[in-house]
Tab-separated table of C-alpha atoms in Angstrom:
chain	number	residue	atom	x	y	z
A	12	MET	CA	71.706	14.498	-30.368
A	13	ASP	CA	69.169	12.712	-28.469
A	14	THR	CA	65.938	14.159	-26.881
A	15	ALA	CA	63.279	13.019	-24.905
A	16	GLY	CA	61.204	11.700	-28.029
A	17	GLU	CA	63.847	9.948	-30.050
A	18	ALA	CA	65.153	6.711	-29.750
A	19	THR	CA	68.553	5.850	-28.302
A	20	GLY	CA	70.448	2.753	-29.392
A	21	GLY	CA	67.095	1.012	-30.333
A	22	TYR	CA	65.340	1.914	-27.210
A	23	GLN	CA	62.639	4.602	-27.116
A	24	PRO	CA	63.264	6.763	-23.908
A	25	TRP	CA	60.091	6.343	-21.407
A	26	SER	CA	58.869	3.708	-23.359
A	27	GLU	CA	57.268	2.428	-20.316
A	28	VAL	CA	55.031	5.495	-20.294
A	29	THR	CA	51.831	5.480	-22.586
A	30	PRO	CA	50.016	6.779	-24.419
A	31	ASP	CA	52.214	9.359	-26.263
A	32	ALA	CA	50.615	12.346	-24.575
A	33	ALA	CA	51.333	11.040	-21.192
A	34	ARG	CA	54.923	10.505	-21.893
A	35	ARG	CA	55.293	14.022	-23.384
A	36	LEU	CA	53.709	15.513	-20.095
A	37	LEU	CA	56.246	13.360	-17.972
A	38	VAL	CA	59.156	14.574	-20.104
A	39	ALA	CA	57.929	18.212	-19.511
A	40	ALA	CA	57.682	17.642	-16.027
A	41	VAL	CA	61.172	16.186	-15.581
A	42	GLU	CA	62.614	19.419	-17.388
A	43	ALA	CA	60.575	21.851	-15.405
A	44	PHE	CA	61.079	20.167	-11.901
A	45	ALA	CA	65.087	20.077	-12.758
A	46	GLU	CA	64.980	23.692	-13.867
A	47	ARG	CA	62.478	25.380	-11.472
A	48	GLY	CA	62.137	22.667	-8.594
A	49	TYR	CA	58.944	20.784	-7.746
A	50	HIS	CA	57.049	23.758	-5.714
A	51	ALA	CA	57.784	26.372	-8.069
A	52	THR	CA	56.495	24.505	-11.157
A	53	THR	CA	52.864	24.770	-11.864
A	54	THR	CA	50.782	22.398	-13.871
A	55	ARG	CA	50.262	25.285	-16.631
A	56	ASP	CA	54.189	25.270	-16.834
A	57	ILE	CA	54.204	21.610	-17.627
A	58	ALA	CA	51.534	21.453	-20.176
A	59	GLY	CA	52.987	24.462	-21.845
A	60	ARG	CA	56.290	22.890	-22.168
A	61	ALA	CA	54.413	19.508	-23.548
A	62	GLY	CA	52.515	21.901	-26.217
A	63	MET	CA	49.124	20.780	-24.387
A	64	SER	CA	46.487	22.630	-22.463
A	65	PRO	CA	46.528	22.417	-18.754
A	66	ALA	CA	43.075	20.508	-19.018
A	67	ALA	CA	44.595	18.028	-21.007
A	68	LEU	CA	47.174	17.285	-18.169
A	69	TYR	CA	44.390	16.215	-15.863
A	70	ILE	CA	43.400	13.425	-18.391
A	71	HIS	CA	46.616	11.647	-17.650
A	72	TYR	CA	47.423	12.630	-14.210
A	73	LYS	CA	45.125	13.666	-11.351
A	74	THR	CA	47.801	15.797	-9.813
A	75	LYS	CA	51.202	17.400	-10.122
A	76	GLU	CA	52.483	15.115	-7.388
A	77	GLU	CA	51.271	12.205	-9.387
A	78	LEU	CA	53.635	13.152	-12.108
A	79	LEU	CA	56.532	13.426	-9.610
A	80	HIS	CA	55.461	9.918	-8.258
A	81	ARG	CA	55.685	8.387	-11.559
A	82	ILE	CA	59.088	9.910	-12.323
A	83	SER	CA	60.561	8.903	-9.121
A	84	ARG	CA	59.162	5.465	-9.171
A	85	ILE	CA	60.753	4.723	-12.689
A	86	GLY	CA	64.015	6.211	-11.748
A	87	HIS	CA	64.190	4.377	-8.471
A	88	ASP	CA	63.273	0.983	-10.083
A	89	LYS	CA	66.129	1.777	-12.605
A	90	ALA	CA	68.673	2.346	-9.849
A	91	LEU	CA	67.822	-0.718	-7.994
A	92	ASP	CA	68.099	-2.635	-11.283
A	93	ILE	CA	71.590	-1.346	-11.806
A	94	LEU	CA	72.914	-2.198	-8.277
A	95	GLU	CA	71.049	-5.476	-7.868
A	96	SER	CA	72.376	-6.774	-11.289
A	97	ALA	CA	76.001	-5.826	-9.987
A	98	ALA	CA	75.715	-7.257	-6.836
A	99	SER	CA	74.328	-10.531	-7.817
A	100	GLY	CA	76.607	-10.788	-10.908
A	101	PRO	CA	79.687	-12.893	-11.586
A	102	GLY	CA	83.323	-12.135	-10.094
A	103	SER	CA	84.997	-10.896	-6.934
A	104	ALA	CA	83.449	-8.436	-4.649
A	105	ALA	CA	85.823	-5.914	-6.018
A	106	GLU	CA	84.721	-6.544	-9.484
A	107	ARG	CA	81.062	-6.353	-8.698
A	108	LEU	CA	81.693	-3.286	-6.573
A	109	ASP	CA	83.543	-1.470	-9.650
A	110	ALA	CA	80.643	-2.716	-11.791
A	111	ALA	CA	77.871	-1.203	-9.487
A	112	VAL	CA	79.642	2.189	-9.181
A	113	ARG	CA	80.741	2.412	-12.875
A	114	SER	CA	77.122	1.898	-13.813
A	115	PHE	CA	75.374	3.739	-11.260
A	116	VAL	CA	77.543	6.821	-11.701
A	117	ARG	CA	77.326	6.448	-15.581
A	118	TRP	CA	73.497	6.634	-15.445
A	119	HIS	CA	73.394	9.619	-13.067
A	120	ALA	CA	75.893	11.473	-15.526
A	121	ALA	CA	74.071	10.401	-18.793
A	122	HIS	CA	70.616	11.365	-17.226
A	123	HIS	CA	71.777	13.992	-15.078
A	124	THR	CA	68.346	16.010	-15.412
A	125	THR	CA	66.209	13.159	-14.647
A	126	ALA	CA	68.406	11.961	-11.795
A	127	ARG	CA	68.428	15.288	-10.288
A	128	VAL	CA	64.511	15.094	-10.010
A	129	VAL	CA	64.515	11.602	-8.956
A	130	GLN	CA	67.044	11.910	-6.138
A	131	TYR	CA	66.470	15.506	-4.839
A	132	GLU	CA	62.659	15.895	-4.835
A	133	LEU	CA	62.021	13.040	-2.448
A	134	ASP	CA	60.299	15.387	0.282
A	135	ALA	CA	57.763	16.540	-2.315
A	136	LEU	CA	56.002	13.113	-2.760
A	137	ALA	CA	53.073	12.535	-0.640
A	138	PRO	CA	53.553	10.665	2.642
A	139	GLU	CA	52.378	6.967	1.188
A	140	HIS	CA	54.511	7.641	-2.017
A	141	ARG	CA	57.507	8.725	0.076
A	142	LEU	CA	57.277	5.514	1.959
A	143	GLU	CA	57.319	3.446	-1.332
A	144	ILE	CA	60.168	5.298	-2.692
A	145	VAL	CA	62.193	4.909	0.701
A	146	ALA	CA	61.590	1.287	0.590
A	147	LEU	CA	63.440	1.097	-3.036
A	148	ARG	CA	66.111	3.349	-1.705
A	149	ARG	CA	66.804	0.730	1.353
A	150	GLN	CA	66.836	-2.112	-1.179
A	151	SER	CA	69.493	-0.191	-3.324
A	152	ASP	CA	71.632	0.396	0.067
A	153	ALA	CA	71.101	-3.205	0.758
A	154	ALA	CA	72.589	-4.354	-2.608
A	155	VAL	CA	75.839	-2.317	-1.928
A	156	ARG	CA	75.956	-3.262	1.703
A	157	ARG	CA	75.946	-6.801	0.491
A	158	ILE	CA	78.918	-6.268	-2.034
A	159	LEU	CA	80.824	-4.589	0.966
A	160	ALA	CA	79.992	-7.122	3.675
A	161	GLU	CA	81.041	-10.077	1.070
A	162	GLY	CA	84.327	-8.021	0.368
A	163	VAL	CA	85.174	-7.703	3.845
A	164	ALA	CA	84.284	-11.546	4.531
A	165	ALA	CA	86.583	-12.411	1.523
A	166	ARG	CA	89.389	-10.067	2.881
A	167	GLU	CA	89.206	-8.059	-0.233
A	168	PHE	CA	88.046	-4.816	1.564
A	169	ASP	CA	89.330	-3.063	4.551
A	170	VAL	CA	86.010	-1.550	5.703
A	171	PRO	CA	85.496	-1.068	9.545
A	172	ASP	CA	82.033	0.338	9.167
A	173	VAL	CA	80.030	-1.180	6.373
A	174	PRO	CA	76.727	0.724	6.733
A	175	GLY	CA	78.748	3.964	6.889
A	176	THR	CA	80.656	3.230	4.077
A	177	THR	CA	77.702	2.147	2.014
A	178	LEU	CA	75.986	5.658	2.541
A	179	ALA	CA	79.321	7.304	1.606
A	180	VAL	CA	79.502	5.290	-1.875
A	181	LEU	CA	76.012	5.937	-2.759
A	182	SER	CA	76.206	9.511	-1.638
A	183	LEU	CA	79.226	9.976	-3.928
A	184	CYS	CA	77.504	8.255	-6.947
A	185	ILE	CA	74.389	10.135	-6.508
A	186	ASP	CA	75.949	13.681	-6.425
A	187	VAL	CA	77.340	13.246	-10.013
A	188	ALA	CA	73.647	14.336	-11.066
A	189	ARG	CA	74.112	17.750	-9.315
A	190	TRP	CA	77.253	18.827	-11.083
A	191	PHE	CA	77.600	17.013	-14.244
A	192	SER	CA	77.585	18.993	-17.407
A	193	VAL	CA	77.601	18.181	-21.130
A	194	ASP	CA	80.013	21.144	-21.277
A	195	GLY	CA	82.505	19.365	-19.243
A	196	ARG	CA	85.599	17.354	-20.023
A	197	ARG	CA	84.694	14.082	-19.146
A	198	THR	CA	82.141	11.503	-20.623
A	199	PRO	CA	79.640	9.715	-18.443
A	200	ASP	CA	81.637	6.729	-18.972
A	201	GLU	CA	84.869	8.315	-17.935
A	202	VAL	CA	83.398	9.621	-14.866
A	203	GLY	CA	82.150	6.167	-13.976
A	204	ALA	CA	85.420	4.700	-14.648
A	205	LEU	CA	86.996	7.540	-12.291
A	206	TYR	CA	84.410	6.881	-9.334
A	207	ALA	CA	84.814	3.027	-9.416
A	208	ASP	CA	88.588	3.584	-9.274
A	209	LEU	CA	88.123	5.910	-6.141
A	210	VAL	CA	85.749	3.828	-4.534
A	211	LEU	CA	87.850	0.634	-5.003
A	212	ARG	CA	90.694	2.659	-3.242
A	213	MET	CA	88.371	3.942	-0.373
A	214	VAL	CA	87.452	0.391	0.694
A	215	GLY	CA	91.144	-0.702	0.510
A	216	ALA	CA	90.674	-3.046	-2.554
A	217	PRO	CA	94.164	-4.702	-3.669
A	218	PRO	CA	95.656	-2.676	-6.728
A	219	ALA	CA	95.246	-5.600	-8.890
A	220	ALA	CA	91.417	-5.191	-8.468
A	221	VAL	CA	91.582	-1.510	-9.660
A	222	PRO	CA	90.583	-1.518	-13.499
A	223	ALA	CA	92.506	0.600	-15.895
A	224	PRO	CA	91.947	4.099	-16.347
A	225	ASP	CA	90.628	3.645	-19.998
A	226	ALA	CA	88.529	0.449	-18.992
A	227	ALA	CA	85.232	2.240	-19.223
A	228	ARG	CA	85.941	3.155	-23.138
A	229	GLN	CA	86.068	-0.571	-23.766
A	230	GLN	CA	82.811	-1.318	-22.354
A	231	GLY	CA	79.236	-0.683	-23.789
A	232	PRO	CA	76.612	1.325	-21.867
A	233	ALA	CA	74.907	-0.374	-18.989
A	234	GLY	CA	71.657	-1.479	-20.466
A	235	PRO	CA	69.130	1.003	-21.898
A	236	PRO	CA	68.950	4.320	-20.489
A	237	LEU	CA	65.828	5.338	-18.547
A	238	GLY	CA	65.209	8.401	-20.731
A	239	SER	CA	66.645	11.711	-21.676
A	240	THR	CA	65.551	15.369	-22.020
A	241	ALA	CA	66.972	17.816	-24.284
A	242	ARG	CA	69.283	19.013	-21.694
A	243	GLU	CA	70.524	15.376	-21.107
A	244	ALA	CA	71.516	14.907	-24.584
A	245	GLY	CA	74.960	13.937	-25.982
A	246	ALA	CA	78.114	13.318	-24.194
A	247	GLN	CA	80.528	15.833	-22.360
A	248	LYS	CA	83.038	17.403	-24.736
């Protein structure tokens, strides 16, 4: 079972956050925000989960909002990397859309606790931080929109409304973080494969472009995970 402080596949979760005390506080904040919501969580709650005093928190983060911003920035950078890598990758538009949806959904399932905070606490950010994150979200939107537009131009997709379809695809993927449970029947890979199939059918991709249902099981993870909390550990049963 993976926890926030254990390496996964050679990758140390949240390794971009240093020193160790700052990382422990960030992991505790993710868990608290996901469980109680940003506004109901106090700095004392976060420090207590990290096994530290409230005063120790302010050594590394000036405010609770700074913690949320750090979490949100790392999460949105990861999301953008996933989508831009797929959009710029090899293959047809259908193959790249498959890769984008499969990887994006897999991340939101495997790291659903982190993803819930990243995706659903946007309004709690300070105005300047919210603008920064919104800019990253627009770049993610542009990556998916580019795949769809290229698929339409190549006559691979039947999409009369590319912006609207982009919004639908991203909303579908992001919502996985809200309902995914480690007690469910599907693994993150299986959910990724299912959603990739659904999205390709949504855009009218030719049947030959739709991957086999078990294709996800033959693939490795889409790069190192952003990080796990105790509640994100393991795969679904």
